[in-house]
Amino acid sequence: MRNMESLVLGIESSCDDTAVAVVNAAGQVLTSVIATQTEIHAEYGGIYPEFASRAHVVAILPAIEQALSEANIAHGDLRAIGVTRGPGLIGSLLVGLHTAAGLGMGWGVPVIGINHLRGHLRSADLEQARVKYPAIILLVSGGHTFLAQMQDPGKITLLGSTRDDSVGEAYDKVGRMLGLGYPGGPVVDKMASQGSPTVAFPRPMLHDGLEFSFSGLKSAVSRYLAETEAPVLKDVAASFVEAIMDVLLTKCRRALLDWRSASLVVVGGVAASPQLRSQAAQLCREMDVELCLPPLRWSTDNAAMIALATWDYLHLEKYPRPVPELQLSISDY
Ligand code: KG4
Ligand code: ZN
């Protein structure tokens, strides 16, 4: 045994990846295992929830065994198990939660339910502490889009969220419209980088506060494709991405002007977008704040971020506000 009681096992199964990681109190990742289901869902153009839960059942124990073995530890080295408790697909979540509960009981290790979004919010501090507080955080994932202000890891104030679709959802739908398959984000970005933004798509709620709306933009792309003879798909992709970036960066700028901030943190699957990364860097140079991004592998779903949020819970005495203002879904940590 090594590092007696100094490690957290993270388990994440909220969607279509079975992820397990071992993380120490400094946020260093000893190992991260991700069993993806992309091939299973590819033919449906989205996630098929029942297949997702069944694939989690098959993958989860081997993934945990692999993680412990790669980290060269035994369960006696674990301080806690942190498991995603929501939001997400209920069947998928239950696989992770019940596995964690069973192992925790059998091993005598405490189990802590973690809000998936809290995991994303903390992902930029994995491997090394990057976030400078107070921070403005843009979370852009497949399920959520919001701006928040973070005073420290325990004090989060929601500034504005989407009224309808998330950015990732818009990317995924547009990817499907363009015949690019699922997930749409990376392929739409790639196609966009080869085209020119020649189509003037709407920028929903651009001049208005810190909330977002993307369903109108998605419909505008769909209408344009239906009404245009021989549309140039790479230009459609470039125009869509330009509209998304325009909205995201305008709102980030507004939040940074409204709140004294040391950094802008961009997290969630869409934070893997090269366009978003480079435009956020440009904005931060202009606004003279630090840009904090998770390394690419921690932008999309993973269990290391869940383990890091678990450490926050274990260190709550440092952050004495266990129920923050961010009320997004199942309330817990
Ligand atoms: O955070 P995440 O892995 O899962 C959720 O919590 O939802 O985010 C997945 C989303 C998908 O919509 C996917 O299309 C998008 O992130 N995504 C990207 C990129 N990579 C993943 N979007 C834009 N550009 C990318 N490179
Ligand atoms: Zn996620």
Short mmCIF file of C-alpha atoms and ligand atoms in Angstrom, two decimals:
data_model
loop_
_atom_site.label_atom_id
_atom_site.label_comp_id
_atom_site.label_asym_id
_atom_site.label_seq_id
_atom_site.Cartn_x
_atom_site.Cartn_y
_atom_site.Cartn_z
CA MET A 1 0.00 0.00 0.00
CA ARG A 2 1.08 3.54 -0.76
CA ASN A 3 -0.22 6.98 0.19
CA MET A 4 -2.41 5.55 2.94
CA GLU A 5 -5.83 7.21 2.81
CA SER A 6 -4.57 9.96 0.54
CA LEU A 7 -6.43 9.20 -2.66
CA VAL A 8 -9.91 9.62 -4.06
CA LEU A 9 -11.49 7.24 -6.56
CA GLY A 10 -13.77 9.16 -8.94
CA ILE A 11 -16.56 7.46 -10.87
CA GLU A 12 -18.49 9.18 -13.66
CA SER A 13 -21.28 7.49 -15.62
CA SER A 14 -23.79 10.27 -16.27
CA CYS A 15 -23.91 9.92 -20.02
CA ASP A 16 -22.13 7.68 -22.51
CA ASP A 17 -18.66 7.32 -21.02
CA THR A 18 -17.76 5.02 -18.15
CA ALA A 19 -14.96 6.91 -16.47
CA VAL A 20 -12.88 6.08 -13.42
CA ALA A 21 -9.90 8.02 -12.04
CA VAL A 22 -7.63 8.16 -9.04
CA VAL A 23 -6.67 11.67 -7.90
CA ASN A 24 -4.63 12.89 -4.94
CA ALA A 25 -5.37 15.88 -2.73
CA ALA A 26 -3.22 18.15 -4.92
CA GLY A 27 -5.37 17.36 -7.98
CA GLN A 28 -2.74 15.16 -9.57
CA VAL A 29 -4.21 12.36 -11.61
CA LEU A 30 -2.62 8.98 -10.92
CA THR A 31 -4.75 7.33 -13.56
CA SER A 32 -7.82 7.99 -15.70
CA VAL A 33 -9.70 5.24 -17.50
CA ILE A 34 -12.48 6.11 -19.95
CA ALA A 35 -14.51 3.40 -21.68
CA THR A 36 -16.35 5.25 -24.47
CA GLN A 37 -19.56 4.13 -26.10
CA THR A 38 -19.28 6.30 -29.22
CA GLU A 39 -19.50 3.31 -31.57
CA ILE A 40 -22.62 1.95 -29.85
CA HIS A 41 -24.54 5.20 -30.30
CA ALA A 42 -23.08 6.37 -33.63
CA GLU A 43 -25.83 4.85 -35.77
CA TYR A 44 -28.55 6.64 -33.75
CA GLY A 45 -27.09 10.14 -34.21
CA GLY A 46 -27.29 10.67 -30.45
CA ILE A 47 -27.28 8.70 -27.21
CA TYR A 48 -29.64 5.76 -26.84
CA PRO A 49 -30.21 5.80 -23.04
CA GLU A 50 -31.03 2.13 -22.49
CA PHE A 51 -27.95 0.99 -24.42
CA ALA A 52 -25.88 3.49 -22.45
CA SER A 53 -26.89 2.01 -19.08
CA ARG A 54 -26.29 -1.54 -20.28
CA ALA A 55 -22.83 -0.64 -21.57
CA HIS A 56 -22.00 0.99 -18.22
CA VAL A 57 -22.97 -2.23 -16.41
CA VAL A 58 -20.51 -4.17 -18.56
CA ALA A 59 -17.67 -1.64 -18.36
CA ILE A 60 -17.71 -0.29 -14.83
CA LEU A 61 -16.07 -3.00 -12.70
CA PRO A 62 -13.29 -3.70 -15.24
CA ALA A 63 -12.66 0.06 -15.45
CA ILE A 64 -12.36 0.31 -11.65
CA GLU A 65 -10.05 -2.70 -11.52
CA GLN A 66 -7.93 -1.22 -14.30
CA ALA A 67 -7.72 2.15 -12.55
CA LEU A 68 -6.61 0.64 -9.22
CA SER A 69 -4.11 -1.58 -10.96
CA GLU A 70 -2.66 1.24 -13.14
CA ALA A 71 -2.33 3.46 -10.07
CA ASN A 72 -0.77 0.51 -8.27
CA ILE A 73 -2.98 0.94 -5.21
CA ALA A 74 -5.45 -1.08 -3.17
CA HIS A 75 -8.79 0.08 -1.80
CA GLY A 76 -7.15 0.63 1.60
CA ASP A 77 -5.38 3.62 0.03
CA LEU A 78 -8.67 5.37 -0.65
CA ARG A 79 -9.82 8.29 1.46
CA ALA A 80 -13.20 8.34 -0.34
CA ILE A 81 -15.12 7.40 -3.46
CA GLY A 82 -16.70 10.32 -5.32
CA VAL A 83 -19.43 9.45 -7.78
CA THR A 84 -21.52 11.59 -10.12
CA ARG A 85 -25.05 11.77 -8.74
CA GLY A 86 -26.56 14.00 -11.44
CA PRO A 87 -27.54 15.59 -13.65
CA GLY A 88 -27.51 12.96 -16.36
CA LEU A 89 -29.31 9.94 -17.77
CA ILE A 90 -30.96 8.25 -14.82
CA GLY A 91 -30.17 4.64 -15.85
CA SER A 92 -26.54 5.55 -16.48
CA LEU A 93 -26.24 7.44 -13.19
CA LEU A 94 -27.71 4.55 -11.23
CA VAL A 95 -25.02 2.18 -12.47
CA GLY A 96 -22.28 4.45 -11.10
CA LEU A 97 -24.12 5.27 -7.88
CA HIS A 98 -24.94 1.68 -7.00
CA THR A 99 -21.48 0.45 -7.87
CA ALA A 100 -19.95 3.15 -5.69
CA ALA A 101 -22.38 2.46 -2.84
CA GLY A 102 -21.65 -1.29 -2.95
CA LEU A 103 -17.89 -0.87 -3.10
CA GLY A 104 -17.94 1.79 -0.38
CA MET A 105 -19.90 -0.47 1.93
CA GLY A 106 -17.73 -3.50 1.20
CA TRP A 107 -14.45 -1.61 1.51
CA GLY A 108 -15.49 0.63 4.41
CA VAL A 109 -14.76 3.77 2.36
CA PRO A 110 -17.08 6.84 2.45
CA VAL A 111 -19.03 7.56 -0.74
CA ILE A 112 -19.81 11.14 -1.76
CA GLY A 113 -22.34 12.07 -4.44
CA ILE A 114 -20.99 14.84 -6.66
CA ASN A 115 -22.86 17.16 -8.99
CA HIS A 116 -21.47 16.57 -12.50
CA LEU A 117 -21.37 20.32 -13.18
CA ARG A 118 -19.31 20.94 -10.08
CA GLY A 119 -16.84 18.46 -11.56
CA HIS A 120 -16.64 20.45 -14.82
CA LEU A 121 -16.30 23.70 -12.86
CA ARG A 122 -13.21 22.32 -11.11
CA SER A 123 -11.66 20.61 -14.14
CA ALA A 124 -9.30 23.51 -14.92
CA ASP A 125 -7.40 22.81 -11.68
CA LEU A 126 -6.58 19.20 -12.53
CA GLU A 127 -2.85 18.36 -12.56
CA GLN A 128 -1.99 21.86 -11.39
CA ALA A 129 -3.89 24.74 -9.78
CA ARG A 130 -4.60 27.19 -12.61
CA VAL A 131 -7.68 29.13 -11.55
CA LYS A 132 -7.14 32.58 -10.12
CA TYR A 133 -10.01 33.80 -7.92
CA PRO A 134 -12.36 35.57 -8.22
CA ALA A 135 -13.13 33.96 -11.56
CA ILE A 136 -15.77 34.13 -14.24
CA ILE A 137 -16.58 30.64 -15.46
CA LEU A 138 -18.18 29.73 -18.77
CA LEU A 139 -19.44 26.16 -18.73
CA VAL A 140 -20.30 24.84 -22.19
CA SER A 141 -21.15 21.14 -22.38
CA GLY A 142 -23.56 18.83 -24.16
CA GLY A 143 -26.18 19.22 -21.44
CA HIS A 144 -25.57 22.73 -20.05
CA THR A 145 -24.46 26.25 -20.83
CA PHE A 146 -24.04 28.92 -18.18
CA LEU A 147 -21.89 31.70 -16.84
CA ALA A 148 -21.02 31.74 -13.16
CA GLN A 149 -18.93 33.78 -10.80
CA MET A 150 -16.67 31.81 -8.51
CA GLN A 151 -15.27 33.44 -5.40
CA ASP A 152 -13.54 30.19 -4.41
CA PRO A 153 -14.33 26.52 -5.14
CA GLY A 154 -17.13 26.60 -2.55
CA LYS A 155 -18.83 29.87 -3.48
CA ILE A 156 -20.42 29.88 -6.88
CA THR A 157 -23.01 32.38 -8.11
CA LEU A 158 -24.95 31.59 -11.25
CA LEU A 159 -25.00 34.63 -13.56
CA GLY A 160 -26.98 33.33 -16.51
CA SER A 161 -27.79 30.07 -18.23
CA THR A 162 -29.41 28.96 -21.46
CA ARG A 163 -33.16 29.25 -21.81
CA ASP A 164 -33.29 26.32 -24.19
CA ASP A 165 -30.49 24.35 -25.89
CA SER A 166 -26.93 24.06 -24.66
CA VAL A 167 -24.06 24.97 -26.98
CA GLY A 168 -23.00 21.30 -27.23
CA GLU A 169 -26.54 20.32 -28.17
CA ALA A 170 -26.60 22.97 -30.91
CA TYR A 171 -23.26 21.66 -32.23
CA ASP A 172 -24.57 18.09 -32.15
CA LYS A 173 -27.82 18.95 -33.96
CA VAL A 174 -26.03 21.01 -36.61
CA GLY A 175 -23.53 18.16 -37.01
CA ARG A 176 -26.42 15.84 -37.74
CA MET A 177 -27.96 18.34 -40.21
CA LEU A 178 -24.65 18.53 -42.04
CA GLY A 179 -24.46 14.73 -42.16
CA LEU A 180 -21.39 14.62 -39.93
CA GLY A 181 -22.58 12.15 -37.26
CA TYR A 182 -22.29 12.24 -33.48
CA PRO A 183 -20.78 13.95 -31.51
CA GLY A 184 -21.04 17.03 -33.70
CA GLY A 185 -18.63 19.33 -31.84
CA PRO A 186 -15.25 18.21 -33.10
CA VAL A 187 -16.40 17.53 -36.69
CA VAL A 188 -18.36 20.76 -37.07
CA ASP A 189 -15.34 22.69 -35.75
CA LYS A 190 -13.07 20.94 -38.23
CA MET A 191 -15.39 21.60 -41.17
CA ALA A 192 -15.84 25.21 -40.02
CA SER A 193 -12.08 25.76 -40.08
CA GLN A 194 -12.11 24.94 -43.81
CA GLY A 195 -14.96 27.33 -44.70
CA SER A 196 -15.82 31.05 -44.61
CA PRO A 197 -18.58 32.60 -42.50
CA THR A 198 -20.63 33.82 -45.47
CA VAL A 199 -24.11 33.21 -44.00
CA ALA A 200 -25.50 35.77 -41.53
CA PHE A 201 -27.06 33.51 -38.89
CA PRO A 202 -28.78 35.15 -35.89
CA ARG A 203 -26.93 35.80 -32.61
CA PRO A 204 -29.70 35.11 -30.08
CA MET A 205 -29.85 37.46 -27.05
CA LEU A 206 -26.52 39.05 -28.03
CA HIS A 207 -27.37 42.50 -26.68
CA ASP A 208 -29.19 41.28 -23.64
CA GLY A 209 -27.77 40.32 -20.22
CA LEU A 210 -25.92 37.10 -19.43
CA GLU A 211 -28.50 34.51 -20.43
CA PHE A 212 -28.28 32.45 -23.59
CA SER A 213 -30.61 30.93 -26.18
CA PHE A 214 -29.49 28.70 -29.02
CA SER A 215 -32.63 27.03 -30.36
CA GLY A 216 -33.30 29.90 -32.81
CA LEU A 217 -29.80 29.62 -34.24
CA LYS A 218 -30.23 25.87 -34.65
CA SER A 219 -33.56 26.41 -36.46
CA ALA A 220 -31.99 29.10 -38.66
CA VAL A 221 -29.33 26.61 -39.81
CA SER A 222 -32.02 24.02 -40.51
CA ARG A 223 -34.12 26.55 -42.50
CA TYR A 224 -31.13 27.74 -44.47
CA LEU A 225 -30.21 24.17 -45.44
CA ALA A 226 -33.81 23.41 -46.47
CA GLU A 227 -34.25 26.60 -48.52
CA THR A 228 -30.87 26.88 -50.21
CA GLU A 229 -30.03 25.10 -53.39
CA ALA A 230 -26.63 23.41 -53.10
CA PRO A 231 -25.50 25.04 -49.82
CA VAL A 232 -21.74 25.13 -49.26
CA LEU A 233 -21.62 23.03 -46.10
CA LYS A 234 -18.22 24.18 -44.88
CA ASP A 235 -19.41 27.81 -45.12
CA VAL A 236 -22.59 26.89 -43.22
CA ALA A 237 -20.44 25.28 -40.50
CA ALA A 238 -18.12 28.30 -40.37
CA SER A 239 -21.10 30.69 -40.14
CA PHE A 240 -22.70 28.64 -37.36
CA VAL A 241 -19.46 28.50 -35.35
CA GLU A 242 -18.92 32.23 -35.85
CA ALA A 243 -22.42 32.95 -34.48
CA ILE A 244 -21.82 30.70 -31.46
CA MET A 245 -18.43 32.28 -30.72
CA ASP A 246 -19.82 35.78 -31.13
CA VAL A 247 -22.51 35.08 -28.50
CA LEU A 248 -20.20 33.26 -26.06
CA LEU A 249 -17.42 35.83 -26.22
CA THR A 250 -19.79 38.82 -26.00
CA LYS A 251 -21.36 37.39 -22.85
CA CYS A 252 -17.97 36.57 -21.32
CA ARG A 253 -16.79 40.13 -22.00
CA ARG A 254 -19.98 41.49 -20.36
CA ALA A 255 -19.48 39.28 -17.29
CA LEU A 256 -15.83 40.34 -16.98
CA LEU A 257 -16.88 44.00 -17.20
CA ASP A 258 -19.58 43.49 -14.55
CA TRP A 259 -17.46 41.53 -12.05
CA ARG A 260 -13.95 42.20 -10.87
CA SER A 261 -12.17 39.03 -11.94
CA ALA A 262 -8.68 37.65 -11.96
CA SER A 263 -9.44 34.98 -14.54
CA LEU A 264 -11.82 33.60 -17.13
CA VAL A 265 -12.28 29.83 -16.89
CA VAL A 266 -13.80 27.91 -19.81
CA VAL A 267 -14.86 24.32 -19.11
CA GLY A 268 -17.08 21.53 -20.48
CA GLY A 269 -16.90 19.52 -23.71
CA VAL A 270 -17.14 22.58 -25.99
CA ALA A 271 -14.06 24.01 -24.23
CA ALA A 272 -12.19 21.51 -26.43
CA SER A 273 -13.06 23.73 -29.41
CA PRO A 274 -9.91 25.32 -30.88
CA GLN A 275 -11.98 28.30 -32.05
CA LEU A 276 -13.30 28.91 -28.54
CA ARG A 277 -9.86 28.46 -27.00
CA SER A 278 -8.19 30.96 -29.31
CA GLN A 279 -10.97 33.56 -29.15
CA ALA A 280 -11.12 33.31 -25.36
CA ALA A 281 -7.35 33.86 -25.28
CA GLN A 282 -7.75 36.98 -27.40
CA LEU A 283 -10.53 38.31 -25.12
CA CYS A 284 -8.42 37.70 -22.01
CA ARG A 285 -5.48 39.57 -23.50
CA GLU A 286 -7.78 42.52 -24.20
CA MET A 287 -9.36 42.43 -20.74
CA ASP A 288 -6.05 41.75 -18.98
CA VAL A 289 -7.27 38.68 -17.09
CA GLU A 290 -5.81 35.20 -17.05
CA LEU A 291 -7.39 32.50 -19.21
CA CYS A 292 -7.66 29.14 -17.39
CA LEU A 293 -8.48 26.13 -19.52
CA PRO A 294 -8.48 22.48 -18.57
CA PRO A 295 -6.11 20.40 -20.69
CA LEU A 296 -8.13 18.94 -23.59
CA ARG A 297 -8.57 15.54 -21.96
CA TRP A 298 -10.26 17.11 -18.94
CA SER A 299 -12.64 19.29 -20.99
CA THR A 300 -14.92 16.44 -22.02
CA ASP A 301 -16.45 14.08 -19.47
CA ASN A 302 -13.99 12.32 -17.19
CA ALA A 303 -13.84 11.03 -13.62
CA ALA A 304 -10.75 12.99 -12.52
CA MET A 305 -12.86 16.16 -12.27
CA ILE A 306 -15.38 14.28 -10.11
CA ALA A 307 -12.55 13.13 -7.83
CA LEU A 308 -11.22 16.70 -7.55
CA ALA A 309 -14.67 18.01 -6.56
CA THR A 310 -14.76 15.21 -3.98
CA TRP A 311 -11.57 16.60 -2.47
CA ASP A 312 -13.31 20.00 -2.19
CA TYR A 313 -16.05 18.30 -0.22
CA LEU A 314 -13.50 16.61 2.03
CA HIS A 315 -11.83 19.98 2.59
CA LEU A 316 -15.08 21.77 3.30
CA GLU A 317 -13.71 23.35 6.43
CA LYS A 318 -11.64 25.43 4.01
CA TYR A 319 -14.75 26.39 2.04
CA PRO A 320 -17.45 26.68 4.69
CA ARG A 321 -20.46 26.97 2.36
CA PRO A 322 -21.59 23.44 1.55
CA VAL A 323 -24.73 24.51 -0.31
CA PRO A 324 -23.73 27.18 -2.80
CA GLU A 325 -26.07 29.46 -4.73
CA LEU A 326 -25.77 27.28 -7.80
CA GLN A 327 -29.01 25.32 -7.80
CA LEU A 328 -28.96 23.40 -11.01
CA SER A 329 -30.16 19.93 -10.38
CA ILE A 330 -30.02 17.25 -7.70
CA SER A 331 -28.70 19.20 -4.78
CA ASP A 332 -25.73 17.72 -3.09
CA TYR A 333 -22.13 18.50 -3.51
O1 KG4 B 1 -18.88 17.92 -21.19
P1 KG4 B 1 -19.22 16.88 -22.18
O2 KG4 B 1 -18.20 15.84 -22.51
O3 KG4 B 1 -20.53 16.11 -21.78
C1 KG4 B 1 -21.59 16.72 -21.12
O4 KG4 B 1 -21.51 16.92 -19.89
O5 KG4 B 1 -22.56 17.08 -21.84
O6 KG4 B 1 -19.64 17.67 -23.49
C2 KG4 B 1 -20.03 17.01 -24.66
C3 KG4 B 1 -20.29 18.05 -25.72
C4 KG4 B 1 -20.91 17.46 -26.99
O7 KG4 B 1 -22.04 18.22 -27.35
C5 KG4 B 1 -19.79 17.63 -28.01
O8 KG4 B 1 -20.28 17.82 -29.33
C6 KG4 B 1 -19.05 18.85 -27.50
O9 KG4 B 1 -19.07 18.69 -26.10
N1 KG4 B 1 -17.67 18.92 -27.97
C7 KG4 B 1 -17.21 19.93 -28.74
C8 KG4 B 1 -15.87 19.61 -29.06
N2 KG4 B 1 -15.57 18.42 -28.44
C9 KG4 B 1 -16.69 18.02 -27.77
N3 KG4 B 1 -17.81 21.04 -29.20
C10 KG4 B 1 -17.10 21.88 -29.97
N4 KG4 B 1 -15.83 21.65 -30.34
C11 KG4 B 1 -15.16 20.54 -29.91
N5 KG4 B 1 -13.90 20.32 -30.29
ZN ZN B 2 -20.13 16.72 -18.79
#
